[in-house]
CSV table of C-alpha atoms (C1' of nucleotides) in Angstrom, one decimal:
chain,number,residue,atom,x,y,z
L,295,MET,CA,111.8,114.8,91.8
L,296,GLN,CA,113.7,118.2,90.0
L,297,ASP,CA,113.4,121.4,92.0
L,298,PRO,CA,111.0,123.4,90.0
L,299,SER,CA,112.7,126.8,91.5
L,300,THR,CA,115.9,126.4,90.3
L,301,ALA,CA,114.4,124.9,86.7
L,302,LEU,CA,112.0,127.6,86.8
L,303,SER,CA,114.9,130.4,86.7
L,304,LYS,CA,117.4,128.5,84.6
L,305,LYS,CA,114.0,128.6,82.0
L,306,GLU,CA,113.6,131.9,82.3
L,307,ARG,CA,117.4,132.9,81.7
L,308,ALA,CA,117.0,131.5,78.6
L,309,LEU,CA,114.4,131.3,75.5
L,310,THR,CA,110.9,132.4,76.5
L,311,THR,CA,110.1,130.9,73.2
L,312,TYR,CA,111.6,127.9,73.4
L,313,GLN,CA,109.6,127.3,76.8
L,314,LYS,CA,106.1,128.3,75.4
L,315,ALA,CA,106.3,125.9,72.2
L,316,LYS,CA,107.4,122.9,74.8
L,317,LEU,CA,104.3,124.1,77.0
L,318,GLN,CA,102.2,124.8,73.8
L,319,HIS,CA,103.1,121.5,72.8
L,320,THR,CA,103.0,119.4,76.4
L,321,GLU,CA,99.5,121.2,76.6
L,322,THR,CA,97.4,119.9,73.5
L,323,LEU,CA,99.0,116.6,74.2
L,324,LYS,CA,97.4,117.4,77.5
L,325,LEU,CA,94.3,118.0,75.6
L,326,SER,CA,94.5,115.0,73.1
L,327,MET,CA,94.8,112.9,75.5
L,328,ILE,CA,91.7,114.2,77.5
L,329,GLU,CA,90.5,114.0,74.0
L,330,ALA,CA,90.8,110.2,74.4
L,331,ALA,CA,89.9,109.5,77.5
L,332,ALA,CA,86.4,111.9,77.0
L,333,SER,CA,85.6,109.6,74.4
L,334,ILE,CA,86.2,106.5,76.0
L,335,LEU,CA,84.2,107.1,78.7
L,336,GLN,CA,81.1,107.8,75.9
L,337,GLU,CA,81.4,105.1,74.2
L,338,SER,CA,82.1,102.7,77.3
L,339,GLY,CA,81.4,104.1,80.5
L,340,ALA,CA,83.7,105.6,83.3
L,341,GLU,CA,84.8,102.2,84.3
L,342,ALA,CA,86.5,101.7,80.5
L,343,VAL,CA,88.2,104.7,81.1
L,344,THR,CA,91.5,102.6,82.9
L,345,ILE,CA,94.6,104.5,81.5
L,346,ARG,CA,95.5,101.9,79.6
L,347,LYS,CA,93.0,101.9,77.6
L,348,VAL,CA,93.9,105.8,77.0
L,349,ALA,CA,97.5,104.6,76.5
L,350,GLU,CA,96.6,102.2,74.4
L,351,LYS,CA,94.4,104.9,72.0
L,352,MET,CA,97.1,107.6,72.2
L,353,GLU,CA,99.3,104.9,71.2
L,354,CYS,CA,102.0,106.0,74.3
L,355,PRO,CA,103.3,104.2,77.0
L,356,THR,CA,101.3,105.1,79.9
L,357,LYS,CA,104.1,106.6,82.0
L,358,VAL,CA,103.3,109.6,79.7
L,359,ILE,CA,99.7,110.3,81.5
L,360,TYR,CA,101.9,110.3,84.5
L,361,ASN,CA,103.7,112.6,83.9
L,362,LEU,CA,101.0,114.3,82.2
L,363,PHE,CA,98.5,114.3,85.0
L,364,GLY,CA,100.7,113.0,88.0
L,365,SER,CA,97.6,109.8,88.5
L,366,LYS,CA,94.7,108.8,87.6
L,367,GLU,CA,92.4,110.5,89.7
L,368,GLY,CA,94.6,114.2,87.5
L,369,LEU,CA,92.7,112.7,84.3
L,370,VAL,CA,89.5,111.9,85.8
L,371,LYS,CA,89.6,115.3,87.6
L,372,GLU,CA,90.2,117.0,83.4
L,373,LEU,CA,87.2,114.8,82.6
L,374,PHE,CA,85.1,116.5,85.7
L,375,LEU,CA,86.1,120.0,84.2
L,376,GLU,CA,85.3,118.9,80.5
L,377,GLY,CA,81.3,118.0,82.6
L,378,CYS,CA,81.0,121.1,83.9
L,379,THR,CA,81.6,122.9,80.6
L,380,LEU,CA,79.5,120.3,79.2
L,381,LEU,CA,76.6,121.6,81.9
L,382,ALA,CA,77.0,125.4,81.5
L,383,ALA,CA,77.1,125.0,77.5
L,384,GLU,CA,73.7,123.2,78.3
L,385,PHE,CA,72.5,125.9,80.7
L,386,GLN,CA,73.5,128.7,78.7
L,387,ALA,CA,71.2,127.2,75.9
L,388,VAL,CA,68.4,127.6,78.1
L,389,PRO,CA,66.5,130.8,75.9
L,390,LYS,CA,66.5,133.5,78.8
L,391,GLN,CA,62.5,134.2,79.6
L,392,GLN,CA,61.0,136.8,81.7
L,393,ASP,CA,58.8,134.7,84.0
L,394,LEU,CA,60.9,133.5,86.0
L,395,LYS,CA,59.7,130.6,87.6
L,396,LEU,CA,59.8,129.3,84.0
L,397,TYR,CA,63.1,130.2,83.6
L,398,LEU,CA,63.8,128.3,86.2
L,399,TYR,CA,61.7,125.5,85.2
L,400,ASP,CA,63.7,125.0,81.8
L,401,LEU,CA,66.8,124.8,84.0
L,402,GLY,CA,65.8,122.3,85.5
L,403,GLN,CA,65.1,120.5,83.1
L,404,ALA,CA,68.0,120.9,80.9
L,405,TYR,CA,70.0,119.4,84.0
L,406,TRP,CA,67.8,116.0,83.7
L,407,GLU,CA,68.9,116.0,79.5
L,408,PHE,CA,72.1,116.4,80.7
L,409,SER,CA,72.0,113.7,82.9
L,410,GLN,CA,70.4,111.6,80.6
L,411,LYS,CA,72.6,112.4,77.4
L,412,TYR,CA,75.9,112.4,79.5
L,413,THR,CA,75.2,110.0,81.6
L,414,SER,CA,78.8,108.6,81.7
L,415,TYR,CA,80.0,112.0,82.3
L,416,TYR,CA,77.4,112.6,84.9
L,417,ARG,CA,78.8,109.6,87.0
L,418,VAL,CA,81.8,110.8,87.0
L,419,MET,CA,81.2,114.6,88.4
L,420,PHE,CA,78.3,113.3,91.0
L,421,GLY,CA,77.4,109.4,90.6
L,422,GLY,CA,81.0,108.6,92.3
L,423,ALA,CA,82.1,106.3,89.4
L,424,PHE,CA,85.7,106.9,90.5
L,425,SER,CA,84.7,106.7,93.5
L,426,GLU,CA,88.6,108.0,94.3
L,427,PHE,CA,88.2,111.3,92.8
L,428,LYS,CA,86.9,114.0,95.2
L,429,PRO,CA,86.8,117.7,93.7
L,430,GLU,CA,89.0,120.1,94.8
L,431,GLU,CA,88.8,123.6,95.5
L,432,GLU,CA,89.3,124.2,92.0
L,433,SER,CA,86.7,122.0,90.6
L,434,LEU,CA,84.2,122.9,93.5
L,435,GLN,CA,84.9,127.0,91.8
L,436,THR,CA,84.3,125.4,88.7
L,437,MET,CA,81.0,123.2,89.2
L,438,VAL,CA,80.2,127.0,91.2
L,439,THR,CA,80.2,128.6,87.9
L,440,ALA,CA,78.1,125.8,85.7
L,441,LEU,CA,75.3,126.5,87.9
L,442,GLU,CA,75.7,130.3,87.8
L,443,GLN,CA,72.4,130.2,85.9
L,444,VAL,CA,70.5,128.9,88.7
L,445,ASN,CA,72.3,131.1,90.8
L,446,ILE,CA,71.1,134.1,88.9
L,447,VAL,CA,67.2,133.5,88.3
L,448,VAL,CA,67.3,133.2,92.2
L,449,ALA,CA,69.3,136.0,93.4
L,450,GLU,CA,67.1,137.6,90.5
L,451,ALA,CA,64.3,136.7,91.8
L,452,MET,CA,65.0,137.5,95.4
L,453,GLU,CA,65.7,140.9,94.4
L,454,GLN,CA,62.4,141.3,92.3
L,455,GLY,CA,60.1,139.6,95.7
L,456,LEU,CA,59.1,136.5,94.0
L,457,MET,CA,61.4,134.5,96.4
L,458,ALA,CA,61.8,134.9,100.1
L,459,LYS,CA,65.6,136.4,100.7
L,460,GLU,CA,68.0,134.4,102.0
L,461,ASP,CA,71.3,133.2,101.3
L,462,PRO,CA,71.1,132.5,97.5
L,463,ASN,CA,73.9,129.6,97.2
L,464,LEU,CA,71.3,128.0,100.3
L,465,VAL,CA,68.6,128.0,97.6
L,466,VAL,CA,70.5,126.8,94.8
L,467,GLY,CA,72.3,123.9,97.0
L,468,LEU,CA,68.5,122.9,97.8
L,469,ILE,CA,67.2,123.1,94.4
L,470,TRP,CA,70.5,120.8,93.1
L,471,ALA,CA,70.2,118.3,95.8
L,472,SER,CA,66.8,117.8,95.3
L,473,LEU,CA,67.1,117.3,91.6
L,474,HIS,CA,69.9,115.5,91.7
L,475,GLY,CA,68.8,112.8,94.2
L,476,VAL,CA,66.1,111.9,91.0
L,477,ILE,CA,68.7,111.6,88.8
L,478,ASP,CA,71.2,109.8,91.5
L,479,LEU,CA,68.7,107.2,92.2
L,480,TYR,CA,67.2,106.2,89.3
L,481,LEU,CA,70.8,105.9,87.5
L,482,GLY,CA,71.5,104.0,90.8
L,483,GLY,CA,68.7,101.8,89.4
L,484,HIS,CA,66.8,102.4,92.6
L,485,LEU,CA,63.2,103.4,91.0
L,486,PRO,CA,60.9,101.4,89.3
L,487,GLY,CA,61.5,102.7,85.6
L,488,ALA,CA,62.6,105.6,83.3
L,489,ALA,CA,59.1,106.9,83.6
L,490,ALA,CA,58.7,106.9,87.4
L,491,ALA,CA,61.6,108.8,87.6
L,492,GLN,CA,60.5,111.6,85.2
L,493,LEU,CA,57.4,111.8,86.9
L,494,LEU,CA,59.1,112.2,90.4
L,495,TYR,CA,61.5,114.3,88.3
L,496,GLU,CA,58.6,116.6,87.2
L,497,LYS,CA,57.0,116.8,91.0
L,498,SER,CA,60.3,117.4,92.8
L,499,ILE,CA,60.9,120.5,90.3
L,500,SER,CA,57.2,121.3,90.7
L,501,GLY,CA,57.4,121.6,94.5
L,502,LEU,CA,60.6,123.4,94.4
L,503,THR,CA,59.2,126.4,92.3
L,504,GLN,CA,56.1,126.2,94.8
L,505,THR,CA,57.7,126.2,97.9
L,506,LEU,CA,60.5,128.6,96.6
L,507,PHE,CA,58.0,131.3,94.6
L,508,VAL,CA,56.0,133.5,97.1
L,509,GLN,CA,53.5,133.6,94.9
L,510,ALA,CA,51.5,130.6,93.5
L,511,ASP,CA,49.8,130.8,90.3
Q,259,MET,CA,100.8,70.9,101.7
Q,260,GLN,CA,102.6,67.4,101.0
Q,261,ASP,CA,104.7,68.3,104.6
Q,262,PRO,CA,102.8,65.6,107.2
Q,263,SER,CA,104.0,67.7,110.0
Q,264,THR,CA,102.3,70.2,108.7
Q,265,ALA,CA,99.2,68.4,108.7
Q,266,LEU,CA,99.2,67.1,112.3
Q,267,SER,CA,99.7,71.0,113.7
Q,268,LYS,CA,96.9,72.2,112.4
Q,269,LYS,CA,95.1,69.7,113.1
Q,270,GLU,CA,96.1,70.5,116.7
Q,271,ARG,CA,95.6,74.0,116.5
Q,272,ALA,CA,92.0,75.5,117.3
Q,273,LEU,CA,89.9,75.5,115.0
Q,274,THR,CA,89.3,78.9,113.1
Q,275,THR,CA,86.5,80.9,112.3
Q,276,TYR,CA,86.0,79.4,109.0
Q,277,GLN,CA,86.3,75.7,110.6
Q,278,LYS,CA,84.0,76.6,112.8
Q,279,ALA,CA,81.4,78.2,111.0
Q,280,LYS,CA,82.0,75.4,108.8
Q,281,LEU,CA,81.6,72.3,111.2
Q,282,GLN,CA,77.7,74.3,111.5
Q,283,HIS,CA,75.6,74.7,108.8
Q,284,THR,CA,76.0,76.4,105.5
Q,285,GLU,CA,73.4,78.9,106.4
Q,286,THR,CA,76.1,79.8,109.4
Q,287,LEU,CA,78.9,80.1,107.5
Q,288,LYS,CA,77.2,82.6,104.9
Q,289,LEU,CA,76.2,85.1,107.8
Q,290,SER,CA,80.1,84.6,109.2
Q,291,MET,CA,81.6,85.4,105.9
Q,292,ILE,CA,79.1,88.6,106.0
Q,293,GLU,CA,79.7,89.8,109.6
Q,294,ALA,CA,83.5,89.5,108.3
Q,295,ALA,CA,82.7,91.4,104.9
Q,296,ALA,CA,80.1,93.9,107.4
Q,297,SER,CA,83.6,94.9,109.9
Q,298,ILE,CA,86.1,94.9,107.3
Q,299,LEU,CA,83.4,97.8,105.9
Q,300,GLN,CA,82.5,99.6,108.7
Q,301,GLU,CA,85.7,99.2,110.0
Q,302,SER,CA,88.2,100.5,106.8
Q,303,GLY,CA,85.3,101.3,104.0
Q,304,ALA,CA,83.8,100.0,101.1
Q,305,GLU,CA,86.7,100.4,98.9
Q,306,ALA,CA,88.8,97.7,101.5
Q,307,VAL,CA,86.1,95.1,101.2
Q,308,THR,CA,87.9,92.3,99.1
Q,309,ILE,CA,87.7,88.7,98.4
Q,310,ARG,CA,91.0,88.2,99.5
Q,311,LYS,CA,90.7,90.5,103.1
Q,312,VAL,CA,87.6,88.5,103.4
Q,313,ALA,CA,89.1,85.3,103.3
Q,314,GLU,CA,92.3,86.4,105.2
Q,315,LYS,CA,89.8,87.3,107.9
Q,316,MET,CA,88.2,84.1,107.8
Q,317,GLU,CA,90.8,82.1,107.5
Q,318,CYS,CA,89.8,80.4,104.3
Q,319,PRO,CA,90.4,80.2,100.6
Q,320,THR,CA,89.0,82.8,98.4
Q,321,LYS,CA,87.6,79.8,96.5
Q,322,VAL,CA,84.4,79.1,99.6
Q,323,ILE,CA,83.6,83.0,99.4
Q,324,TYR,CA,82.8,82.1,95.5
Q,325,ASN,CA,81.5,78.6,96.5
Q,326,LEU,CA,78.6,80.5,98.8
Q,327,PHE,CA,78.0,83.8,96.9
Q,328,GLY,CA,78.8,82.9,93.2
Q,329,SER,CA,80.5,86.6,92.9
Q,330,LYS,CA,81.5,89.7,94.9
Q,331,GLU,CA,78.3,91.0,93.5
Q,332,GLY,CA,76.5,88.0,95.9
Q,333,LEU,CA,78.6,88.9,98.4
Q,334,VAL,CA,78.1,92.7,98.5
Q,335,LYS,CA,74.6,92.0,98.0
Q,336,GLU,CA,74.0,90.7,101.5
Q,337,LEU,CA,76.0,93.5,102.1
Q,338,PHE,CA,73.4,96.1,101.1
Q,339,LEU,CA,70.3,93.8,102.4
Q,340,GLU,CA,72.1,94.0,105.9
Q,341,GLY,CA,72.5,98.0,105.3
Q,342,CYS,CA,69.1,98.0,104.8
Q,343,THR,CA,67.5,96.2,108.1
Q,344,LEU,CA,70.5,98.4,110.3
Q,345,LEU,CA,68.1,101.5,108.5
Q,346,ALA,CA,64.7,99.8,109.6
Q,347,ALA,CA,66.2,99.7,112.7
Q,348,GLU,CA,66.9,102.9,113.3
Q,349,PHE,CA,63.5,103.8,111.7
Q,350,GLN,CA,61.7,102.0,114.4
Q,351,ALA,CA,63.6,103.4,116.9
Q,352,VAL,CA,61.7,106.8,116.4
Q,353,PRO,CA,59.1,107.0,118.9
Q,354,LYS,CA,55.7,107.0,117.3
Q,355,GLN,CA,54.0,111.1,117.2
Q,356,GLN,CA,50.9,112.0,116.6
Q,357,ASP,CA,52.1,114.9,115.1
Q,358,LEU,CA,52.5,113.5,111.8
Q,359,LYS,CA,54.8,116.5,110.6
Q,360,LEU,CA,56.5,116.3,113.2
Q,361,TYR,CA,57.2,112.5,113.2
Q,362,LEU,CA,58.2,112.6,109.5
Q,363,TYR,CA,60.7,115.6,110.2
Q,364,ASP,CA,61.8,113.2,113.5
Q,365,LEU,CA,62.0,110.4,110.4
Q,366,GLY,CA,64.3,112.3,108.0
Q,367,GLN,CA,66.6,113.3,111.2
Q,368,ALA,CA,66.7,109.2,111.8
Q,369,TYR,CA,68.0,109.0,107.8
Q,370,TRP,CA,70.5,111.7,108.2
Q,371,GLU,CA,72.2,109.8,110.9
Q,372,PHE,CA,71.8,106.9,109.4
Q,373,SER,CA,73.9,108.6,106.6
Q,374,GLN,CA,76.1,109.5,109.1
Q,375,LYS,CA,76.5,106.6,111.7
Q,376,TYR,CA,76.5,104.0,108.7
Q,377,THR,CA,78.7,106.0,106.2
Q,378,SER,CA,79.9,103.3,104.6
Q,379,TYR,CA,77.2,100.8,104.2
Q,380,TYR,CA,75.3,104.2,103.0
Q,381,ARG,CA,77.9,104.9,100.8
Q,382,VAL,CA,77.3,100.8,99.6
Q,383,MET,CA,73.4,101.3,99.3
Q,384,PHE,CA,72.4,104.6,97.7
Q,385,GLY,CA,76.2,105.9,97.1
Q,386,GLY,CA,77.5,103.5,94.3
Q,387,ALA,CA,80.5,102.3,96.6
Q,388,PHE,CA,80.4,99.4,94.2
Q,389,SER,CA,79.8,100.7,91.3
Q,390,GLU,CA,79.0,97.6,89.8
Q,391,PHE,CA,76.2,96.4,92.0
Q,392,LYS,CA,72.9,97.3,91.0
Q,393,PRO,CA,70.3,95.8,93.1
Q,394,GLU,CA,67.2,93.2,91.5
Q,395,GLU,CA,64.2,93.0,92.3
Q,396,GLU,CA,64.1,91.2,95.8
Q,397,SER,CA,66.9,94.3,97.2
Q,398,LEU,CA,64.7,96.9,96.2
Q,399,GLN,CA,62.1,95.2,97.5
Q,400,THR,CA,64.1,94.8,100.8
Q,401,MET,CA,64.8,98.5,100.8
Q,402,VAL,CA,60.6,99.2,100.6
Q,403,THR,CA,60.6,97.6,103.9
Q,404,ALA,CA,62.8,99.7,105.5
Q,405,LEU,CA,61.6,102.7,104.3
Q,406,GLU,CA,57.9,101.6,105.6
Q,407,GLN,CA,57.5,103.8,108.3
Q,408,VAL,CA,58.3,106.9,105.5
Q,409,ASN,CA,55.3,105.0,103.8
Q,410,ILE,CA,52.8,104.8,106.6
Q,411,VAL,CA,53.2,108.5,108.2
Q,412,VAL,CA,52.3,109.4,104.5
Q,413,ALA,CA,49.4,107.2,103.9
Q,414,GLU,CA,47.9,108.3,107.2
Q,415,ALA,CA,48.1,112.2,106.5
Q,416,MET,CA,46.8,111.6,103.3
Q,417,GLU,CA,43.8,109.8,105.2
Q,418,GLN,CA,44.0,112.6,108.0
Q,419,GLY,CA,43.4,114.8,105.2
Q,420,LEU,CA,46.7,116.6,106.1
Q,421,MET,CA,48.5,115.8,102.8
Q,422,ALA,CA,46.5,116.1,99.0
Q,423,LYS,CA,45.8,112.8,98.1
Q,424,GLU,CA,48.5,111.3,95.5
Q,425,ASP,CA,50.1,108.2,94.9
Q,426,PRO,CA,52.3,107.9,98.3
Q,427,ASN,CA,54.9,106.3,96.5
Q,428,LEU,CA,55.3,109.5,94.5
Q,429,VAL,CA,55.8,111.5,98.0
Q,430,VAL,CA,57.9,108.7,99.6
Q,431,GLY,CA,60.0,109.1,96.5
Q,432,LEU,CA,60.1,112.9,96.4
Q,433,ILE,CA,61.0,112.9,100.1
Q,434,TRP,CA,63.8,110.3,99.5
Q,435,ALA,CA,65.2,111.9,97.1
Q,436,SER,CA,65.5,114.9,98.0
Q,437,LEU,CA,67.5,114.2,101.5
Q,438,HIS,CA,69.4,111.7,99.4
Q,439,GLY,CA,70.7,114.2,97.2
Q,440,VAL,CA,72.1,116.0,100.1
Q,441,ILE,CA,73.5,113.3,101.7
Q,442,ASP,CA,75.2,112.0,98.3
Q,443,LEU,CA,76.3,115.9,97.2
Q,444,TYR,CA,77.7,116.5,101.1
Q,445,LEU,CA,79.7,112.5,100.8
Q,446,GLY,CA,80.7,113.3,97.6
Q,447,GLY,CA,82.8,116.1,98.8
Q,448,HIS,CA,80.3,118.8,96.7
Q,449,LEU,CA,79.0,120.2,99.7
Q,450,PRO,CA,81.7,123.3,101.6
Q,451,GLY,CA,81.1,121.5,104.8
Q,452,ALA,CA,79.5,119.6,107.3
Q,453,ALA,CA,77.6,122.3,108.8
Q,454,ALA,CA,76.6,123.6,105.3
Q,455,ALA,CA,75.3,120.0,104.3
Q,456,GLN,CA,73.2,119.8,108.2
Q,457,LEU,CA,71.6,123.0,106.9
Q,458,LEU,CA,71.0,122.3,103.7
Q,459,TYR,CA,69.1,119.2,105.1
Q,460,GLU,CA,67.7,121.1,107.4
Q,461,LYS,CA,65.6,123.3,104.7
Q,462,SER,CA,64.8,120.1,103.4
Q,463,ILE,CA,63.1,118.7,105.7
Q,464,SER,CA,60.9,121.9,106.2
Q,465,GLY,CA,60.6,122.6,102.7
Q,466,LEU,CA,59.2,119.1,101.7
Q,467,THR,CA,56.5,118.6,105.1
Q,468,GLN,CA,55.6,122.4,103.8
Q,469,THR,CA,54.9,121.9,100.1
Q,470,LEU,CA,53.2,118.4,101.1
Q,471,PHE,CA,51.4,119.0,104.9
Q,472,VAL,CA,48.6,121.5,103.4
Q,473,GLN,CA,48.1,123.1,106.7
Q,474,ALA,CA,50.7,125.4,107.3
Q,475,ASP,CA,51.4,126.4,111.3
P,66,DA,C1',130.3,121.9,68.6
P,67,DT,C1',130.7,119.3,72.4
P,68,DT,C1',130.5,118.0,76.2
P,69,DC,C1',127.1,117.7,80.4
P,70,DA,C1',122.8,116.9,82.8
P,71,DT,C1',118.2,116.1,82.8
P,72,DA,C1',114.4,114.4,81.5
P,73,DT,C1',111.9,111.0,78.4
P,74,DA,C1',111.0,106.4,76.0
P,75,DG,C1',109.1,102.0,76.4
P,76,DA,C1',109.3,98.0,78.6
P,77,DA,C1',108.8,95.1,82.2
P,78,DA,C1',107.3,94.8,86.8
P,79,DC,C1',105.1,95.6,91.4
P,80,DA,C1',100.9,95.2,94.2
P,81,DC,C1',96.8,95.1,93.7
P,82,DT,C1',91.6,93.5,92.2
P,83,DG,C1',87.8,89.6,91.1
P,84,DT,C1',88.0,84.9,89.0
P,85,DT,C1',88.8,80.6,87.1
P,86,DT,C1',91.4,76.8,86.8
P,87,DC,C1',93.3,71.6,88.5
P,88,DA,C1',96.0,68.1,91.4
P,89,DA,C1',95.6,66.7,95.4
P,90,DA,C1',92.8,65.3,99.1
P,91,DA,C1',88.5,64.4,101.5
P,92,DA,C1',84.3,63.4,102.2
P,93,DT,C1',80.4,60.4,100.2
P,94,DG,C1',77.5,56.7,98.5
P,95,DA,C1',78.0,51.8,96.9
O,90,DT,C1',86.4,48.5,100.8
O,91,DC,C1',86.1,51.2,96.2
O,92,DA,C1',85.0,54.5,93.3
O,93,DT,C1',82.8,58.6,92.8
O,94,DT,C1',81.7,63.0,93.8
O,95,DT,C1',83.0,66.9,96.3
O,96,DT,C1',86.2,69.9,98.5
O,97,DT,C1',90.4,72.4,99.2
O,98,DG,C1',94.5,75.5,98.6
O,99,DA,C1',97.8,77.4,96.4
O,100,DA,C1',98.5,79.1,91.4
O,101,DA,C1',97.8,81.0,87.7
O,102,DC,C1',95.0,84.4,84.2
O,103,DA,C1',93.5,88.3,83.2
O,104,DG,C1',93.1,93.3,84.6
O,105,DT,C1',93.8,97.6,87.3
O,106,DG,C1',96.7,101.7,89.6
O,107,DT,C1',101.5,102.8,89.4
O,108,DT,C1',106.6,102.5,89.7
O,109,DT,C1',111.4,101.2,88.0
O,110,DC,C1',115.0,100.8,85.2
O,111,DT,C1',117.9,101.6,81.9
O,112,DA,C1',118.4,103.2,76.7
O,113,DT,C1',118.5,107.6,74.2
O,114,DA,C1',117.4,111.8,72.9
O,115,DT,C1',117.2,116.2,74.2
O,116,DG,C1',117.7,120.2,76.4
O,117,DA,C1',121.9,124.1,78.8
O,118,DA,C1',126.4,125.4,79.2
O,119,DT,C1',131.2,125.9,78.1
DNA sequence: ATTCATATAGAAACACTGTTTCAAAAATGA
DNA sequence: TCATTTTTGAAACAGTGTTTCTATATGAAT
C-alpha cells in the first residue's frame, strides 16, 4: 500500500489540473462501472451481480473493480446508495397534499411501488441480498435522507397537533418497520400471495395512520 | 485407498459419528446430519453452514449429504423446520394469561427474544440468510403452526368481542409483519442500535394492541 | 529528454462455494 | 458363488471473491 500523505503532498505540489483530470476520469469510470452493475442487477437480479460479470460487461480485468471499490462490498454499497436515490426520487414524485394523513398514505403507497418496481434494489438495500453488506454511517445517513419526506410529514403533523408529540425518528421507524415487514415477508415468500400481501399492506397503512393521528375521520 | 494397512487401521479405529449413525437407520443419520448443521449454524452463523463443513463434522463425503437431502436447499429446509419447532416451543413456554392483551404482549416479547437468542435461525427462517431458499407449502404450514398461539389469542379476542371481527389470518399477519419489520431492520443494521431497536419494538407492540383491541385501558 | 518510481494491465492462481462424475469397493440378490 | 446393484470417497467441474505476479505503461524529478 502506498503512503497517502506523501502521495498527496506530491500531487499538491504538482499540477492540480492533471490530478483533477485523472480524478474526473476515474470518477466517470466508477460511474460506468456502477451503471453496469446496476443494469445486471435489474436485468438478472442480485445473485447475478458478480465481479466477473461486471468486469465482463465493462471488458476490463476484475482487478480494476478492486482498484476502484476495494471489494465487492464497496460496489454493493454504491448500489445501495443508488437505490436510496431512486427511492428518494419516488418519494419526491408523490404530490404534496394538504391532508397530511392522505399524504402519508400516498408516501406509503409509493414505498410499496418502489419495492415492486425496483425489487432487486430493494433486496440489496433491505432484503439482505448481499448478506455480507451492512450499511455504515454514510449509507445510513443517505437512507435517512431518502426517508426525509416521511420525516417532514410526521414533523408537520406533530406541529399541527395532528399527531402526539414524540421523537419523530421513532414514529418514522414505526412506520418504516411496519411497511418493510410486509414487503420483506412477501418477498421472502412467507405470505400466501400478492393479493394477500397488498391487502396486508393496505391494512398496515390504515392501522398506522389510525394509531398515529389523534383525530379519527 | 489401495493401501491395505490404511483400511485395516480404519476398521480398528473407533466408529465416527457418521459410521455410528449409518449403522442405525437412514432417518437417524439424517437427524445427525441436521444436528451437525444446526450446531455449525449456532456457533458460526449461517454463512458457515457449507456442505463441506457439515460433511467434515460428520466425517463423511459430501456425496452423502446429497444422497440424503438432494441439495443444500434440502438441508436448509430442515434447519428452517427446526427453527419453527424452536419458535413454537418458545411461544408455548409463555404462560397463558386471562388478559388477552397482556398475553399477546408477552407473545410479542417471546418473538423478540427468539430472534435475539436464535439469531442465526431467525436469519435462516425470515432473514434471507440463504437467499436461494424459499419456503414451499410444507414449510409455510409448519410456520403457521408455530404461530398458532398468536392465532389462538386473536381468535379468542374476537370471540370475546375484544377485537373487531376480521379475517384472523390478516390480523396475525399484521402483527407478524410489524414485529418482523423491526427485527429485520435491526438485524440488517438499519437501526442506530440495540436500545433504539428495543424501544421501537416496544412501541410497535403497544401500537398494535392499541389499534387491534377495541377497548383502551 | 532521460531516467526513476510507481501504478496499472491482464492473465493466472488461490481458496472457497455447490454439485457431479467415476473408478473402485462393498453390499445385495439369485 | 456369481452377477448386479449401491455406495464410497476422492477428484473434478463450474462458479464465487480476492490476490499474486510480471510486463508494461505512465506519472514525476533531474
